[in-house]
Short mmCIF file of C-alpha atoms and ligand atoms in Angstrom, two decimals:
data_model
loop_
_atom_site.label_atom_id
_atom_site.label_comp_id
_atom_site.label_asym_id
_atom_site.label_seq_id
_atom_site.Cartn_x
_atom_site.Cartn_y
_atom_site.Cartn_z
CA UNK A 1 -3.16 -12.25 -3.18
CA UNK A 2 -5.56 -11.18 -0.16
CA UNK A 3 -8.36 -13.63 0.00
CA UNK A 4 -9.77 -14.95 3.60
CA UNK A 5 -6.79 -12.53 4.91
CA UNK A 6 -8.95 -9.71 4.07
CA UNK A 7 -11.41 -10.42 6.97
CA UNK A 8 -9.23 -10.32 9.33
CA UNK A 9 -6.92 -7.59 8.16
CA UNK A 10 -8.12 -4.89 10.10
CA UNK A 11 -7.53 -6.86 13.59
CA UNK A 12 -4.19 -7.40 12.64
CA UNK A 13 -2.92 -4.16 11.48
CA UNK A 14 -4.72 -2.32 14.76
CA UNK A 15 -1.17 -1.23 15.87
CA UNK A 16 -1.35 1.23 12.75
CA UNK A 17 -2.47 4.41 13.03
CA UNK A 18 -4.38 5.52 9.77
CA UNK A 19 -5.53 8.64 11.29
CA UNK A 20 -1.68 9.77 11.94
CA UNK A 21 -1.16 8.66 8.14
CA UNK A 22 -3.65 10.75 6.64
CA UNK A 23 -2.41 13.19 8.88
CA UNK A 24 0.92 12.86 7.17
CA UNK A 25 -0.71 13.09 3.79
CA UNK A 26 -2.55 16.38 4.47
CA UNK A 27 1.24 17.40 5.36
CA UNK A 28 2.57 16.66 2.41
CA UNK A 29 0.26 18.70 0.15
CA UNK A 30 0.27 21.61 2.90
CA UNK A 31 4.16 21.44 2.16
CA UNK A 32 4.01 21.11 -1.60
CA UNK A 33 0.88 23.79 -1.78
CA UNK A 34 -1.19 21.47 -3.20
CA UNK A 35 -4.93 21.23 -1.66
CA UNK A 36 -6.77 18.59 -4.38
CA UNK A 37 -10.64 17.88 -4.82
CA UNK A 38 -10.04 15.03 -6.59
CA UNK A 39 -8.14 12.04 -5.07
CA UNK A 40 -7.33 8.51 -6.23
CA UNK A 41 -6.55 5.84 -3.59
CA UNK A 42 -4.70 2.69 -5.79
CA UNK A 43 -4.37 -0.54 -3.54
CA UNK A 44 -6.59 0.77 -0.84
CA UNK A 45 -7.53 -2.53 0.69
CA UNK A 46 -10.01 -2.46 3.45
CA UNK A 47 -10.82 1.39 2.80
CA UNK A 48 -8.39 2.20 6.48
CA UNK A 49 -6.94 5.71 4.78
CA UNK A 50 -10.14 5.87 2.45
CA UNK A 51 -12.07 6.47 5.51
CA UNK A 52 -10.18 9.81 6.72
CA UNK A 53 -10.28 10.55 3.17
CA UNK A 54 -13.97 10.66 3.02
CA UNK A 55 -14.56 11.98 6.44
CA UNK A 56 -12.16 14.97 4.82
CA UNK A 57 -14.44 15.77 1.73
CA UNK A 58 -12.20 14.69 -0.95
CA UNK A 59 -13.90 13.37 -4.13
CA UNK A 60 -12.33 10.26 -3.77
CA UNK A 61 -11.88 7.24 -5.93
CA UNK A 62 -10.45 4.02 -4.90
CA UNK A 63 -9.60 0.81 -6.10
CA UNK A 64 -7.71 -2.36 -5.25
CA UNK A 65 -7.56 -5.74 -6.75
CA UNK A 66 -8.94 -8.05 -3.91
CA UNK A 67 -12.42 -8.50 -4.29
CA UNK A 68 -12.48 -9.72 -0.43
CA UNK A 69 -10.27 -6.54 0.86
CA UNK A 70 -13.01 -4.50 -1.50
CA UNK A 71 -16.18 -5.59 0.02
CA UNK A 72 -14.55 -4.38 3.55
CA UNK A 73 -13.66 -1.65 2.27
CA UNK A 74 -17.27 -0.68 0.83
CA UNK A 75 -18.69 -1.72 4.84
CA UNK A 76 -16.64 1.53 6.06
CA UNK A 77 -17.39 3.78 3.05
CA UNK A 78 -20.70 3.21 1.06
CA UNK A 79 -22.55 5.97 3.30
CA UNK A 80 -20.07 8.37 1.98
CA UNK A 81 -21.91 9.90 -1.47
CA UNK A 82 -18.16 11.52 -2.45
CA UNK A 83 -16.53 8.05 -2.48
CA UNK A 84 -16.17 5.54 -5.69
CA UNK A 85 -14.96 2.35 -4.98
CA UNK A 86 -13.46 0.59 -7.92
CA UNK A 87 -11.88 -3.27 -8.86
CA UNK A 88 -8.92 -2.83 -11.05
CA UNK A 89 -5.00 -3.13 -10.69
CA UNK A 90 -2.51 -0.70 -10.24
CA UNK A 91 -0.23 -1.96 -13.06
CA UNK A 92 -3.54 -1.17 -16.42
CA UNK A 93 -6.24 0.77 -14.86
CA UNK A 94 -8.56 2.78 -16.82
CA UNK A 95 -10.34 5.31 -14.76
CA UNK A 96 -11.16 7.75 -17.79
CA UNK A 97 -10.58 11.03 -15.56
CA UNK A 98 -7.81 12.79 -14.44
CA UNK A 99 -7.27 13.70 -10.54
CA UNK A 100 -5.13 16.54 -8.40
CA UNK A 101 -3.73 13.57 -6.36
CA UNK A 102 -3.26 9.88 -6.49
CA UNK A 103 -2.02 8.06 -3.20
CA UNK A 104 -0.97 4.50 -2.34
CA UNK A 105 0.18 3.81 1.36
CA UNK A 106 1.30 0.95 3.32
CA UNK A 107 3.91 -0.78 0.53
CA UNK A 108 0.88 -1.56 -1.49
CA UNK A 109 3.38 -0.80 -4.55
CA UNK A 110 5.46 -3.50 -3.25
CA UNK A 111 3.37 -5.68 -4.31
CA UNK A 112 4.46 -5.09 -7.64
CA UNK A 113 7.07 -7.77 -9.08
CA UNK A 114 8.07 -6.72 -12.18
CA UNK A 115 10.37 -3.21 -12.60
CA UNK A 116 8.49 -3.13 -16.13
CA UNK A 117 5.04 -3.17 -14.35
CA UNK A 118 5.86 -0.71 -12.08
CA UNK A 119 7.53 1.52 -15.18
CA UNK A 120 3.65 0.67 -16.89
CA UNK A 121 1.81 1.53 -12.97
CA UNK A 122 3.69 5.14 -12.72
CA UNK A 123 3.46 5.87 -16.71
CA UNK A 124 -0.41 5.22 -16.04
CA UNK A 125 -0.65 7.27 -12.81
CA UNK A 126 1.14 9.82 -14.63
CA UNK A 127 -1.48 9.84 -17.27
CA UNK A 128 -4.21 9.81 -14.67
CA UNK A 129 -3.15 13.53 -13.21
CA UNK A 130 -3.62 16.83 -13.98
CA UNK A 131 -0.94 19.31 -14.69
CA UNK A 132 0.69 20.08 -11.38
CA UNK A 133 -0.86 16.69 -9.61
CA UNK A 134 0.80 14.91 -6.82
CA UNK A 135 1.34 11.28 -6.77
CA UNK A 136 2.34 9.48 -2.86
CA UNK A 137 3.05 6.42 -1.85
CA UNK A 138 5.58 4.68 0.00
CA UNK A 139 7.46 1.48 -0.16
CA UNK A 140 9.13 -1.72 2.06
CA UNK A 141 12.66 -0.27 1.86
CA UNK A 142 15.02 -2.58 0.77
CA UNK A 143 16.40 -2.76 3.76
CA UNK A 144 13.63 -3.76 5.82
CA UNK A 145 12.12 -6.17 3.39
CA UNK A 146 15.65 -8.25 3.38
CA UNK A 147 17.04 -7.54 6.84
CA UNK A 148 13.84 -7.44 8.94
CA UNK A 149 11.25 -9.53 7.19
CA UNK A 150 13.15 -11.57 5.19
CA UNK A 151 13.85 -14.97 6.07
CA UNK A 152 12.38 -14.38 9.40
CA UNK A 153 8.79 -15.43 11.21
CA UNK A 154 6.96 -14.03 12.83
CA UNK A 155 3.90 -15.10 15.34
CA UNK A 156 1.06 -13.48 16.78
CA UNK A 157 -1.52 -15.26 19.42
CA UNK A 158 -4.62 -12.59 19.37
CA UNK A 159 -7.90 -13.12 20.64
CA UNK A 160 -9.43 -15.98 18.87
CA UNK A 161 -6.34 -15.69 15.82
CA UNK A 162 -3.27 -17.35 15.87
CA UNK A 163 -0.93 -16.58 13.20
CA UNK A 164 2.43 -17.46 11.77
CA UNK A 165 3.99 -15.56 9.37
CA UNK A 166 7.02 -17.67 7.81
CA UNK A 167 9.07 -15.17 5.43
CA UNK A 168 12.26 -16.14 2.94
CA UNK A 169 13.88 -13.29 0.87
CA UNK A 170 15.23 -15.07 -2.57
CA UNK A 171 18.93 -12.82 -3.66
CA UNK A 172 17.88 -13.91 -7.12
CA UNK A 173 14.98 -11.32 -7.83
CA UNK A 174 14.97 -9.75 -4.31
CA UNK A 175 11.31 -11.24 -3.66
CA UNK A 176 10.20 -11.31 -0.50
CA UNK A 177 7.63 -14.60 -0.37
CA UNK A 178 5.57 -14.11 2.99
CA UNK A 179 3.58 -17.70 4.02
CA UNK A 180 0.83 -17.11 6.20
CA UNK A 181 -1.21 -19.62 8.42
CA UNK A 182 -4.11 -18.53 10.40
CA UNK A 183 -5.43 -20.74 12.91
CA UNK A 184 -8.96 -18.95 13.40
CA UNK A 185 -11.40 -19.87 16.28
CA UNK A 186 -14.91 -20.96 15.12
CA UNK A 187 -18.44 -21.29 16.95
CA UNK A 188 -17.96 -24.44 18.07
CA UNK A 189 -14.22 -24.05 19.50
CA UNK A 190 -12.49 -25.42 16.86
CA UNK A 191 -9.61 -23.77 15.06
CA UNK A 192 -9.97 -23.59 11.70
CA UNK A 193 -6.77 -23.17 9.36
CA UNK A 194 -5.93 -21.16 6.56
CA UNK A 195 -3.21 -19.84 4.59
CA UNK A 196 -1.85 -17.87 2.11
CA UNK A 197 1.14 -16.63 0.34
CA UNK A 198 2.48 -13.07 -0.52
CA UNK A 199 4.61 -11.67 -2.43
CA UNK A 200 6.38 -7.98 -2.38
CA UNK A 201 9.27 -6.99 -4.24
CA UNK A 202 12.60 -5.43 -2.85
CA UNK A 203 13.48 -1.77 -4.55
CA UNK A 204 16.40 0.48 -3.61
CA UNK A 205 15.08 4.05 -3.34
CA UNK A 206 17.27 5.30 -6.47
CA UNK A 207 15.66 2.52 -8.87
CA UNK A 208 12.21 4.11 -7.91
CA UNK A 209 13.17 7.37 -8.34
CA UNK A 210 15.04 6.74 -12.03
CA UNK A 211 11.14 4.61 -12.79
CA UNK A 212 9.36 7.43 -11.81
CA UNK A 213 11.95 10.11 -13.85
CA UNK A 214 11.40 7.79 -16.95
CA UNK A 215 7.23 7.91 -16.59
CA UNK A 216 7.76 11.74 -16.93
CA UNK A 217 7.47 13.15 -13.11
CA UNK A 218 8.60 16.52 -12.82
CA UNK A 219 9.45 16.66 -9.33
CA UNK A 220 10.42 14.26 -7.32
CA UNK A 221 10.96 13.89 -3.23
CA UNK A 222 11.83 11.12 -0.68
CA UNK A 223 11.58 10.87 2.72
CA UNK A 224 12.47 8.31 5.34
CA UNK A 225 8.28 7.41 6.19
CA UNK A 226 6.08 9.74 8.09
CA UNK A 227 8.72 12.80 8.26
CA UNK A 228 10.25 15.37 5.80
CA UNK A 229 13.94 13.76 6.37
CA UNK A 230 16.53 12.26 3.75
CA UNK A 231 15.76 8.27 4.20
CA UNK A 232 18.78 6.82 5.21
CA UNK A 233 20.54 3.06 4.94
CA UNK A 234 18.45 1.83 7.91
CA UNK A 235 14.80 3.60 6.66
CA UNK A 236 12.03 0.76 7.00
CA UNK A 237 9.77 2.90 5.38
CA UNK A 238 10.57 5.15 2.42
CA UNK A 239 7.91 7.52 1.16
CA UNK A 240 7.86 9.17 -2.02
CA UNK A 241 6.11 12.34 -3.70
CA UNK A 242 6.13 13.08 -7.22
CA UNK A 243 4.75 16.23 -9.26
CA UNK A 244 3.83 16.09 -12.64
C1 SAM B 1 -0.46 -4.18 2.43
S1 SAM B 1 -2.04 -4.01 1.70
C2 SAM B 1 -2.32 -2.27 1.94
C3 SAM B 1 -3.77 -1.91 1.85
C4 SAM B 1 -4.10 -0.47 2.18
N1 SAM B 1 -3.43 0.46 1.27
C5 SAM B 1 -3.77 -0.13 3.62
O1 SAM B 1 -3.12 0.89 3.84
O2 SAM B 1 -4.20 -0.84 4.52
C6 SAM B 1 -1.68 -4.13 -0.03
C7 SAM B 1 -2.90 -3.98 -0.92
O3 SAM B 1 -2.48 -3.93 -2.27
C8 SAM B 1 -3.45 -4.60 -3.05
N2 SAM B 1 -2.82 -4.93 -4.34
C9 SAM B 1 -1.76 -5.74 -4.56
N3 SAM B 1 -1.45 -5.75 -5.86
C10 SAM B 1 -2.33 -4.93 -6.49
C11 SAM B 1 -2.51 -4.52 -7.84
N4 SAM B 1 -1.71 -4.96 -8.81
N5 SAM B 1 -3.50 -3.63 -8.11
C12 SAM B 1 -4.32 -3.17 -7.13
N6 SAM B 1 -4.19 -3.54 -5.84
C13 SAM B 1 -3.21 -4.40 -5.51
C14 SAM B 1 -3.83 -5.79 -2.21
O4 SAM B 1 -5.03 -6.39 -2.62
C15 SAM B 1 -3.91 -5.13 -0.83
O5 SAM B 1 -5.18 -4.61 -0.57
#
């Protein structure tokens, strides 16, 4: 779960571009013909893809489950009057409307554990669009999550954050648990530790797409991430669309 994390998320992940994401996204419904006015962002953390969203007119609605990744989130988009920014969780929201898109990027769906959670999460996202909506997100292949991050660590010495990032894949329920210790630098010199601990779940691309066949998807694509290509056995990222 993001707590204390969530402040220093964005200075972590500044090697991502979100602007070549959303990018990708306005690819996607160029390619699949589908130009929405109303968007849902699930899992959208510190508001990083919200922003381009915003900046790009959408109606947009999003929502994540961290409080802390929320209230960043809300610094980058509360002057935006066609942005709602929402606490609830993937796996039972309740937004009462329907949209022409919901997105999820950056293995947010990872995140859940349970196959029969994410059966619930697509059954509700399917409920949540209109006839002919679009649904993207992308995942930690499986792959990367137990060849590259699992059972692996990982450091980074920024400026004034020092972090270790201890990782150990368990082949029982192909869960990735991620340990993290920050060492953060205060006023008075000192560093000041905290930690937390993570949890994403391992998925082969066929399991997703059988999940998202059985929540009633009409349509449904995968690409290895950020291109219009077949994934293959050594995709990191795997990004789906699916058309109701
Ligand atoms: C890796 S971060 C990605 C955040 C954001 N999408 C981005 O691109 O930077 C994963 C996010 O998923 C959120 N999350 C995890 N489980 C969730 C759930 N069940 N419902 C809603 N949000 C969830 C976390 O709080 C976190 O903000």
């Amino acid at each position: 779960m993001y707590n204390k994390f969530a402040y220093l998320y964005d200075e972590l992940m500044v090697d991502i571009d979100y602007k070549d994401w959303y990018l990708y996204i306005k690819s996607i419904f160029e390619k699949f013909c589908n130009e929405p006015k109303k968007v849902l962002e699930m899992a959208c953390g510190t508001g990083n893809l919200s922003y381009y969203l915003a900046m790009g007119g959408y109606d947009l609605t999003c929502f994540d489950l961290s409080s802390e990744m929320l209230s960043m989130a809300y610094n980058k988009l509360h002057k935006f009057k066609n942005v709602k920014i929402l606490n609830q969780n993937m796996i039972d929201f309740n937004i009462n409307q329907k949209f022409d898109s919901v997105i999820s990027i950056c293995d947010s769906i990872n995140y859940i554990q349970d196959r029969e959670d994410l059966l619930l999460t697509f059954k509700n996202v399917r409920e949540h669009l209109n006839d002919g909506g679009i649904f993207i997100f992308d995942i930690n292949s499986y792959y990367k999550l137990k060849h590259i991050i699992g059972n692996n660590t990982f450091i980074e010495d920024g400026e004034g954050v020092f972090y270790v990032w201890q990782n150990y894949f368990d082949e029982s329920d192909d869960i990735v648990e991620f340990y993290l210790s920050f060492f953060v630098l205060d006023k008075d010199d000192k560093y000041i530790r905290f930690d937390e601990q993570h949890f994403e779940k391992a998925y082969y691309t066929n399991e997703i797409v059988e999940l998202l066949r059985q929540a009633s998807f009409r349509e449904i694509h995968c690409y290895d991430g950020f291109t219009f290509n077949e994934p293959n056995e050594k995709s990191e990222r795997v990004n789906f669309v699916a058309i109701v």
